[in-house]
Amino acid sequence: MNAIIETPGRLEPMRLEDASTGDINEVLAELAFKAGRLDNALRPRLQAEAANLVRIMNCYYSNLIEGHTTRPRDIAAAVEGDLSEDPAKRDLQLEARAHVIVQGAIDREFHEGALADPAAANFIRRLHRDFYAQVPDVFREIKGKNFSFMMEPGVFRHEPEHDVEVGRHIPPSSDRVADFMARFHAVYGERSGRLRARLIDIPAAHHRFAYIHPFPDGNGRVGRLMTHAMFLKAGMGAGGLWSISRGLARGLQDREEYMSMLAMADSPRQGDLDGRGNLSLKALQSFTLWFLRVALDQVEFMTSLFDLDNLSTRLRRLVETDVELDPRGAALLQAALARDEIPRGEASAITGMSDRSARSILAQLTQKGLLVSDTPKTPVRLGLPTDYIDQLFPRLFYEV
């Protein structure tokens, strides 16, 4: 390969800046507004419960992009340590659990104000290391026509045998990955300034990371986790209430869009009217607009699911239609939704029933996970168990 291809200049253009289009600017403004509204949709304790559910959703869709289907209930069971005796299913559960744990760490560090720069090499390597350190060896074994090796978690490509082809795309040579990732951080690392400037970099960073393909494997998953962290850092994560992975897996029109849009953004510059970099400016504009529209679509979808009036109605219908639940328990669930948490001693007043009957219904709801608490005597709050996902959050998952 010639020198220009093997220098980080191969990634240019890396920013749109003044090349941002009117459509992109409109979507950016709408995304910022609606993500802020979603962030205020739920009270803090319920938001934390919902974020746990969204992590399972994010894992499910990220796995689906990789061709791995693990049912939401199986993911939730794995998080609780309940693993299948079937080796193949167990491996997929361990893979899913690792994803949930790594994203959970990202979310926790963000809420604690300790989230590192998502574009930094150390952060990206840590995502890869923490994920692959927890999965079975089968997910680290890399096989080619004439080679086979075990991938080392958290280590960039650096050996000739690590060179890869991704479809028709040939990423930078393994011995150049470190330089490309240094340039990646220099451009997409944390910077002060307007929200728009931080937001508009996220789609470009997502593609350029995939273009570099810094690890022998796991780049898609790590890239989506990195992007999740970038949205949080930009103040657009809405407390973990939405997931870019769901949008990427579904697309705006069909499920093939993500891969086709990534490939389109690999396009080389198309003449003098297509920017001044090695890659196509128009392709980066198109990818950015599509990516931001996907993000907006997901924010709007999750806002509709977490609308308090709609969720209150779904809670009542759930209790009324489940033969194992007393329909009078709907009052407790709706009170927990409205107030974030309720003292156990108020169950009688809320339901209008005797203390004994109210305690019985309270116990029933806690046993089902629809109400949860820190201890058996502390106030209860709304739970979002995976057994009731379809009733509470229609269309959250597909192919389940």
Tab-separated table of C-alpha atoms in Angstrom:
chain	number	residue	atom	x	y	z
A	1	MET	CA	0.000	0.000	0.000
A	2	ASN	CA	1.218	3.510	-0.652
A	3	ALA	CA	2.038	6.027	2.058
A	4	ILE	CA	-1.163	8.071	1.930
A	5	ILE	CA	-3.328	4.985	2.472
A	6	GLU	CA	-1.291	3.898	5.455
A	7	THR	CA	-1.376	7.250	7.254
A	8	PRO	CA	-4.289	8.516	9.375
A	9	GLY	CA	-5.026	10.935	6.531
A	10	ARG	CA	-6.883	8.001	5.051
A	11	LEU	CA	-9.712	8.792	7.518
A	12	GLU	CA	-10.363	12.312	6.224
A	13	PRO	CA	-12.785	13.985	6.279
A	14	MET	CA	-13.326	13.211	9.943
A	15	ARG	CA	-15.637	16.117	10.728
A	16	LEU	CA	-18.432	17.841	8.870
A	17	GLU	CA	-18.139	21.235	10.572
A	18	ASP	CA	-19.206	23.801	7.937
A	19	ALA	CA	-20.183	20.978	5.564
A	20	SER	CA	-23.172	20.123	7.762
A	21	THR	CA	-26.423	20.297	5.817
A	22	GLY	CA	-29.681	21.989	6.742
A	23	ASP	CA	-31.358	18.610	7.237
A	24	ILE	CA	-28.622	17.523	9.630
A	25	ASN	CA	-28.924	20.718	11.651
A	26	GLU	CA	-32.696	20.300	11.935
A	27	VAL	CA	-32.385	16.720	13.191
A	28	LEU	CA	-29.661	17.733	15.652
A	29	ALA	CA	-31.911	20.387	17.183
A	30	GLU	CA	-34.878	18.029	17.413
A	31	LEU	CA	-32.765	15.253	18.910
A	32	ALA	CA	-31.364	17.536	21.601
A	33	PHE	CA	-34.836	18.757	22.553
A	34	LYS	CA	-36.522	15.355	22.622
A	35	ALA	CA	-33.691	13.577	24.422
A	36	GLY	CA	-33.962	16.206	27.141
A	37	ARG	CA	-37.684	15.579	27.413
A	38	LEU	CA	-37.141	11.811	27.656
A	39	ASP	CA	-34.590	12.380	30.431
A	40	ASN	CA	-37.362	13.971	32.504
A	41	ALA	CA	-40.044	11.396	31.673
A	42	LEU	CA	-39.578	9.201	34.754
A	43	ARG	CA	-38.809	9.774	38.405
A	44	PRO	CA	-35.280	8.773	39.495
A	45	ARG	CA	-35.956	5.345	41.018
A	46	LEU	CA	-38.127	4.228	38.104
A	47	GLN	CA	-35.628	5.644	35.641
A	48	ALA	CA	-32.986	3.383	37.183
A	49	GLU	CA	-35.283	0.350	36.833
A	50	ALA	CA	-36.044	1.276	33.232
A	51	ALA	CA	-32.341	1.727	32.454
A	52	ASN	CA	-31.750	-1.855	33.620
A	53	LEU	CA	-34.358	-3.020	31.120
A	54	VAL	CA	-32.864	-0.894	28.351
A	55	ARG	CA	-29.462	-2.489	28.948
A	56	ILE	CA	-31.032	-5.877	28.258
A	57	MET	CA	-32.656	-4.409	25.159
A	58	ASN	CA	-29.380	-2.887	23.998
A	59	CYS	CA	-27.614	-6.213	24.507
A	60	TYR	CA	-30.351	-8.096	22.631
A	61	TYR	CA	-30.134	-5.861	19.574
A	62	SER	CA	-26.358	-5.592	19.586
A	63	ASN	CA	-26.196	-9.392	19.651
A	64	LEU	CA	-28.753	-9.555	16.867
A	65	ILE	CA	-26.551	-7.364	14.674
A	66	GLU	CA	-23.772	-9.896	15.250
A	67	GLY	CA	-26.068	-12.753	14.250
A	68	HIS	CA	-26.549	-14.005	17.822
A	69	THR	CA	-30.119	-14.312	19.075
A	70	THR	CA	-30.527	-14.534	22.846
A	71	ARG	CA	-34.053	-14.103	24.179
A	72	PRO	CA	-34.590	-11.222	26.637
A	73	ARG	CA	-35.671	-13.632	29.385
A	74	ASP	CA	-32.490	-15.646	28.889
A	75	ILE	CA	-30.400	-12.469	29.091
A	76	ALA	CA	-32.140	-11.443	32.314
A	77	ALA	CA	-31.645	-14.940	33.716
A	78	ALA	CA	-27.947	-14.820	32.863
A	79	VAL	CA	-27.565	-11.485	34.659
A	80	GLU	CA	-29.029	-13.189	37.740
A	81	GLY	CA	-26.628	-16.128	37.331
A	82	ASP	CA	-29.256	-18.566	36.044
A	83	LEU	CA	-27.482	-20.270	33.136
A	84	SER	CA	-28.750	-22.959	30.791
A	85	GLU	CA	-27.377	-26.492	30.912
A	86	ASP	CA	-27.239	-26.467	27.108
A	87	PRO	CA	-23.582	-25.497	26.326
A	88	ALA	CA	-24.412	-23.483	23.195
A	89	LYS	CA	-27.196	-21.541	24.910
A	90	ARG	CA	-25.038	-21.064	27.984
A	91	ASP	CA	-22.240	-19.550	25.875
A	92	LEU	CA	-24.674	-17.046	24.365
A	93	GLN	CA	-25.981	-16.200	27.829
A	94	LEU	CA	-22.454	-15.544	29.077
A	95	GLU	CA	-21.809	-13.332	26.055
A	96	ALA	CA	-25.009	-11.397	26.753
A	97	ARG	CA	-24.246	-11.054	30.456
A	98	ALA	CA	-20.815	-9.632	29.661
A	99	HIS	CA	-22.411	-6.975	27.471
A	100	VAL	CA	-24.927	-5.977	30.159
A	101	ILE	CA	-22.165	-5.769	32.777
A	102	VAL	CA	-19.929	-3.601	30.599
A	103	GLN	CA	-22.743	-1.212	29.679
A	104	GLY	CA	-23.831	-1.125	33.302
A	105	ALA	CA	-20.339	0.048	34.244
A	106	ILE	CA	-20.537	2.793	31.606
A	107	ASP	CA	-23.896	3.973	32.921
A	108	ARG	CA	-22.785	3.858	36.547
A	109	GLU	CA	-19.603	5.813	35.857
A	110	PHE	CA	-21.595	8.430	33.974
A	111	HIS	CA	-24.029	8.920	36.860
A	112	GLU	CA	-21.071	9.160	39.254
A	113	GLY	CA	-19.370	11.773	37.071
A	114	ALA	CA	-16.440	9.421	36.471
A	115	LEU	CA	-16.966	8.357	32.850
A	116	ALA	CA	-13.702	8.610	30.927
A	117	ASP	CA	-13.281	10.040	27.434
A	118	PRO	CA	-15.049	7.486	25.172
A	119	ALA	CA	-12.695	8.194	22.241
A	120	ALA	CA	-9.534	7.521	24.246
A	121	ALA	CA	-7.600	4.378	23.369
A	122	ASN	CA	-7.467	3.279	27.011
A	123	PHE	CA	-11.248	3.506	27.342
A	124	ILE	CA	-11.864	1.618	24.102
A	125	ARG	CA	-9.369	-1.092	25.010
A	126	ARG	CA	-11.011	-1.410	28.406
A	127	LEU	CA	-14.422	-1.993	26.831
A	128	HIS	CA	-12.960	-4.771	24.716
A	129	ARG	CA	-10.975	-6.268	27.597
A	130	ASP	CA	-13.829	-6.203	30.087
A	131	PHE	CA	-16.206	-7.812	27.620
A	132	TYR	CA	-13.965	-10.558	26.275
A	133	ALA	CA	-12.502	-11.411	29.676
A	134	GLN	CA	-15.952	-12.677	30.677
A	135	VAL	CA	-16.966	-14.721	27.634
A	136	PRO	CA	-16.113	-18.325	26.687
A	137	ASP	CA	-12.976	-18.959	24.635
A	138	VAL	CA	-15.064	-19.802	21.584
A	139	PHE	CA	-15.764	-16.078	21.129
A	140	ARG	CA	-12.047	-15.219	21.188
A	141	GLU	CA	-10.859	-17.808	18.705
A	142	ILE	CA	-10.054	-16.213	15.336
A	143	LYS	CA	-9.809	-18.517	12.342
A	144	GLY	CA	-8.753	-17.777	8.786
A	145	LYS	CA	-7.863	-19.847	5.738
A	146	ASN	CA	-4.265	-20.312	6.806
A	147	PHE	CA	-4.172	-19.241	10.450
A	148	SER	CA	-5.825	-19.511	13.826
A	149	PHE	CA	-5.145	-17.592	17.040
A	150	MET	CA	-6.754	-16.631	20.332
A	151	MET	CA	-7.560	-12.948	20.495
A	152	GLU	CA	-6.133	-11.136	23.516
A	153	PRO	CA	-8.843	-9.019	25.195
A	154	GLY	CA	-8.178	-5.286	25.070
A	155	VAL	CA	-5.271	-5.435	22.607
A	156	PHE	CA	-5.352	-3.652	19.250
A	157	ARG	CA	-4.336	-5.446	16.077
A	158	HIS	CA	-0.537	-5.370	15.819
A	159	GLU	CA	0.630	-8.579	14.115
A	160	PRO	CA	0.536	-9.441	10.383
A	161	GLU	CA	-1.909	-12.274	11.085
A	162	HIS	CA	-4.300	-9.666	12.505
A	163	ASP	CA	-4.760	-8.012	9.095
A	164	VAL	CA	-8.355	-8.405	7.959
A	165	GLU	CA	-10.801	-7.681	5.167
A	166	VAL	CA	-14.334	-6.592	6.046
A	167	GLY	CA	-16.438	-7.246	2.995
A	168	ARG	CA	-14.812	-5.165	0.276
A	169	HIS	CA	-13.154	-2.872	2.826
A	170	ILE	CA	-9.497	-3.344	3.760
A	171	PRO	CA	-8.831	-1.657	7.135
A	172	PRO	CA	-5.433	-0.135	7.958
A	173	SER	CA	-2.596	-2.610	8.367
A	174	SER	CA	-2.221	-3.978	11.870
A	175	ASP	CA	1.113	-2.232	12.444
A	176	ARG	CA	-0.581	1.133	11.773
A	177	VAL	CA	-3.620	0.729	14.019
A	178	ALA	CA	-2.059	2.540	16.989
A	179	ASP	CA	-1.370	5.634	14.866
A	180	PHE	CA	-4.886	5.610	13.447
A	181	MET	CA	-6.400	5.331	16.925
A	182	ALA	CA	-4.217	8.188	18.163
A	183	ARG	CA	-5.623	10.339	15.366
A	184	PHE	CA	-9.122	9.090	16.198
A	185	HIS	CA	-8.734	10.341	19.769
A	186	ALA	CA	-7.196	13.639	18.681
A	187	VAL	CA	-10.266	14.411	16.562
A	188	TYR	CA	-13.129	12.838	18.506
A	189	GLY	CA	-11.840	13.193	22.063
A	190	GLU	CA	-13.685	15.321	24.578
A	191	ARG	CA	-13.831	18.992	23.769
A	192	SER	CA	-15.636	21.957	25.167
A	193	GLY	CA	-18.011	23.960	23.071
A	194	ARG	CA	-21.546	23.841	21.808
A	195	LEU	CA	-23.678	20.732	22.120
A	196	ARG	CA	-24.127	20.695	18.351
A	197	ALA	CA	-20.376	20.337	17.815
A	198	ARG	CA	-20.205	17.345	20.154
A	199	LEU	CA	-23.291	15.667	18.734
A	200	ILE	CA	-22.368	16.008	15.090
A	201	ASP	CA	-19.108	14.142	15.674
A	202	ILE	CA	-20.777	11.001	17.045
A	203	PRO	CA	-21.952	9.448	13.750
A	204	ALA	CA	-18.600	10.209	12.108
A	205	ALA	CA	-16.743	8.669	15.051
A	206	HIS	CA	-18.951	5.592	14.864
A	207	HIS	CA	-18.104	5.030	11.213
A	208	ARG	CA	-14.410	5.912	11.414
A	209	PHE	CA	-14.002	3.491	14.319
A	210	ALA	CA	-15.546	0.722	12.225
A	211	TYR	CA	-13.340	1.787	9.310
A	212	ILE	CA	-10.163	1.403	11.405
A	213	HIS	CA	-11.372	-1.962	12.763
A	214	PRO	CA	-8.787	-1.791	15.582
A	215	PHE	CA	-9.384	-5.259	17.080
A	216	PRO	CA	-9.241	-8.650	15.377
A	217	ASP	CA	-12.895	-9.106	16.355
A	218	GLY	CA	-15.564	-7.423	18.473
A	219	ASN	CA	-15.325	-4.024	16.774
A	220	GLY	CA	-19.048	-3.706	16.110
A	221	ARG	CA	-20.029	-4.402	19.691
A	222	VAL	CA	-17.301	-2.167	21.144
A	223	GLY	CA	-18.156	0.585	18.662
A	224	ARG	CA	-21.796	0.576	19.737
A	225	LEU	CA	-20.844	0.667	23.429
A	226	MET	CA	-18.434	3.525	22.707
A	227	THR	CA	-21.206	5.373	20.875
A	228	HIS	CA	-23.568	4.826	23.813
A	229	ALA	CA	-20.939	6.430	26.069
A	230	MET	CA	-20.518	9.328	23.627
A	231	PHE	CA	-24.241	10.087	23.693
A	232	LEU	CA	-24.142	10.038	27.503
A	233	LYS	CA	-21.162	12.383	27.540
A	234	ALA	CA	-22.942	14.750	25.161
A	235	GLY	CA	-25.922	14.875	27.536
A	236	MET	CA	-28.126	12.965	25.084
A	237	GLY	CA	-28.316	9.611	26.883
A	238	ALA	CA	-31.556	10.456	28.731
A	239	GLY	CA	-30.404	8.566	31.804
A	240	GLY	CA	-29.940	5.372	29.804
A	241	LEU	CA	-33.563	5.291	28.580
A	242	TRP	CA	-32.829	4.683	24.906
A	243	SER	CA	-30.472	2.568	22.865
A	244	ILE	CA	-28.755	3.247	19.552
A	245	SER	CA	-28.386	-0.518	19.016
A	246	ARG	CA	-32.133	-1.028	18.632
A	247	GLY	CA	-32.240	1.596	15.913
A	248	LEU	CA	-29.199	0.250	14.111
A	249	ALA	CA	-30.588	-3.286	14.170
A	250	ARG	CA	-33.966	-2.196	12.801
A	251	GLY	CA	-32.997	0.702	10.547
A	252	LEU	CA	-35.496	3.294	9.408
A	253	GLN	CA	-36.926	1.177	6.595
A	254	ASP	CA	-35.343	-2.279	6.870
A	255	ARG	CA	-32.807	-4.302	8.842
A	256	GLU	CA	-30.117	-4.175	6.175
A	257	GLU	CA	-29.595	-0.421	6.361
A	258	TYR	CA	-26.894	-0.367	9.029
A	259	MET	CA	-24.401	-2.493	7.121
A	260	SER	CA	-25.204	-0.857	3.797
A	261	MET	CA	-24.826	2.635	5.272
A	262	LEU	CA	-21.492	1.709	6.861
A	263	ALA	CA	-20.292	0.375	3.516
A	264	MET	CA	-21.540	3.496	1.725
A	265	ALA	CA	-19.559	5.697	4.123
A	266	ASP	CA	-16.416	3.740	3.154
A	267	SER	CA	-16.666	5.282	-0.336
A	268	PRO	CA	-13.627	7.160	-1.640
A	269	ARG	CA	-13.870	10.810	-2.644
A	270	GLN	CA	-15.891	11.280	-5.834
A	271	GLY	CA	-14.220	14.173	-7.644
A	272	ASP	CA	-13.486	17.831	-6.908
A	273	LEU	CA	-16.969	18.565	-5.568
A	274	ASP	CA	-16.768	15.878	-2.893
A	275	GLY	CA	-14.556	17.482	-0.271
A	276	ARG	CA	-10.782	17.333	-0.016
A	277	GLY	CA	-10.207	14.116	1.950
A	278	ASN	CA	-9.484	10.540	1.007
A	279	LEU	CA	-13.094	9.489	1.732
A	280	SER	CA	-16.323	10.909	0.332
A	281	LEU	CA	-17.658	13.981	2.122
A	282	LYS	CA	-21.108	13.431	0.618
A	283	ALA	CA	-21.127	9.867	1.926
A	284	LEU	CA	-20.238	11.086	5.422
A	285	GLN	CA	-23.045	13.654	5.225
A	286	SER	CA	-25.516	10.947	4.221
A	287	PHE	CA	-24.348	8.589	6.944
A	288	THR	CA	-24.515	11.340	9.586
A	289	LEU	CA	-28.062	12.305	8.617
A	290	TRP	CA	-29.201	8.675	8.603
A	291	PHE	CA	-27.519	7.923	11.942
A	292	LEU	CA	-29.027	10.960	13.668
A	293	ARG	CA	-32.461	10.136	12.276
A	294	VAL	CA	-32.101	6.631	13.710
A	295	ALA	CA	-31.199	8.131	17.096
A	296	LEU	CA	-34.172	10.505	16.943
A	297	ASP	CA	-36.496	7.668	15.968
A	298	GLN	CA	-35.392	5.687	19.027
A	299	VAL	CA	-35.733	8.637	21.393
A	300	GLU	CA	-39.273	9.229	20.118
A	301	PHE	CA	-40.145	5.538	20.402
A	302	MET	CA	-38.888	5.235	23.963
A	303	THR	CA	-40.635	8.480	24.930
A	304	SER	CA	-43.936	6.974	23.792
A	305	LEU	CA	-43.289	3.813	25.830
A	306	PHE	CA	-42.387	5.717	28.989
A	307	ASP	CA	-45.230	8.218	28.751
A	308	LEU	CA	-46.764	8.072	32.231
A	309	ASP	CA	-50.400	8.034	31.073
A	310	ASN	CA	-49.776	5.269	28.550
A	311	LEU	CA	-47.693	3.243	30.988
A	312	SER	CA	-50.338	3.647	33.690
A	313	THR	CA	-52.971	2.290	31.307
A	314	ARG	CA	-50.781	-0.683	30.370
A	315	LEU	CA	-50.178	-1.464	34.059
A	316	ARG	CA	-53.904	-1.541	34.732
A	317	ARG	CA	-54.586	-3.754	31.713
A	318	LEU	CA	-51.796	-6.122	32.712
A	319	VAL	CA	-53.261	-6.689	36.159
A	320	GLU	CA	-56.806	-6.981	34.841
A	321	THR	CA	-55.931	-9.595	32.207
A	322	ASP	CA	-53.473	-11.767	34.147
A	323	VAL	CA	-55.414	-14.536	35.881
A	324	GLU	CA	-52.645	-14.883	38.481
A	325	LEU	CA	-53.008	-11.275	39.642
A	326	ASP	CA	-55.689	-9.540	41.674
A	327	PRO	CA	-56.994	-6.643	39.535
A	328	ARG	CA	-57.244	-4.465	42.628
A	329	GLY	CA	-53.432	-4.383	42.659
A	330	ALA	CA	-53.522	-1.921	39.744
A	331	ALA	CA	-53.959	0.923	42.236
A	332	LEU	CA	-50.663	0.056	43.911
A	333	LEU	CA	-48.776	-0.121	40.629
A	334	GLN	CA	-50.217	3.164	39.427
A	335	ALA	CA	-49.388	4.845	42.729
A	336	ALA	CA	-45.814	3.595	42.533
A	337	LEU	CA	-45.583	4.928	38.993
A	338	ALA	CA	-46.862	8.351	39.993
A	339	ARG	CA	-44.930	8.708	43.254
A	340	ASP	CA	-41.701	6.775	42.482
A	341	GLU	CA	-42.088	4.739	45.681
A	342	ILE	CA	-44.761	4.115	48.312
A	343	PRO	CA	-44.471	3.074	51.971
A	344	ARG	CA	-45.816	-0.428	52.562
A	345	GLY	CA	-48.102	0.867	55.308
A	346	GLU	CA	-50.056	2.929	52.758
A	347	ALA	CA	-51.161	-0.105	50.734
A	348	SER	CA	-54.505	-0.294	52.558
A	349	ALA	CA	-55.343	3.365	51.971
A	350	ILE	CA	-54.305	3.204	48.312
A	351	THR	CA	-56.382	0.103	47.548
A	352	GLY	CA	-59.286	0.855	49.876
A	353	MET	CA	-58.947	-2.639	51.318
A	354	SER	CA	-58.273	-4.057	54.753
A	355	ASP	CA	-54.677	-4.207	55.938
A	356	ARG	CA	-54.605	-7.968	55.573
A	357	SER	CA	-55.977	-7.955	52.018
A	358	ALA	CA	-53.743	-5.087	50.979
A	359	ARG	CA	-50.660	-6.866	52.341
A	360	SER	CA	-51.656	-9.990	50.441
A	361	ILE	CA	-51.858	-8.115	47.145
A	362	LEU	CA	-48.618	-6.281	47.913
A	363	ALA	CA	-46.916	-9.620	48.488
A	364	GLN	CA	-48.343	-10.958	45.244
A	365	LEU	CA	-46.998	-8.018	43.244
A	366	THR	CA	-43.553	-8.193	44.849
A	367	GLN	CA	-43.380	-11.931	44.203
A	368	LYS	CA	-44.050	-11.250	40.513
A	369	GLY	CA	-41.411	-8.498	40.465
A	370	LEU	CA	-43.913	-5.796	39.536
A	371	LEU	CA	-43.065	-4.064	42.803
A	372	VAL	CA	-39.528	-4.131	44.200
A	373	SER	CA	-37.759	-2.795	47.277
A	374	ASP	CA	-34.304	-2.698	48.802
A	375	THR	CA	-35.367	-4.716	51.870
A	376	PRO	CA	-38.578	-6.518	52.918
A	377	LYS	CA	-39.621	-3.534	55.016
A	378	THR	CA	-38.592	-0.508	52.959
A	379	PRO	CA	-40.905	1.335	50.529
A	380	VAL	CA	-41.765	-0.375	47.261
A	381	ARG	CA	-41.273	0.975	43.768
A	382	LEU	CA	-42.352	-0.153	40.347
A	383	GLY	CA	-40.409	-3.083	38.918
A	384	LEU	CA	-40.116	-3.958	35.239
A	385	PRO	CA	-39.675	-7.747	35.113
A	386	THR	CA	-38.842	-9.329	31.772
A	387	ASP	CA	-41.811	-11.720	32.152
A	388	TYR	CA	-44.111	-8.759	31.479
A	389	ILE	CA	-42.095	-6.913	28.845
A	390	ASP	CA	-44.526	-7.593	26.007
A	391	GLN	CA	-47.501	-6.223	27.968
A	392	LEU	CA	-45.697	-3.222	29.435
A	393	PHE	CA	-43.566	-2.256	26.454
A	394	PRO	CA	-45.055	-3.426	23.161
A	395	ARG	CA	-42.642	-3.614	20.214
A	396	LEU	CA	-39.600	-3.168	22.460
A	397	PHE	CA	-38.206	-6.428	21.101
A	398	TYR	CA	-38.829	-8.294	17.888
A	399	GLU	CA	-38.022	-11.863	16.854
A	400	VAL	CA	-38.420	-12.982	20.461
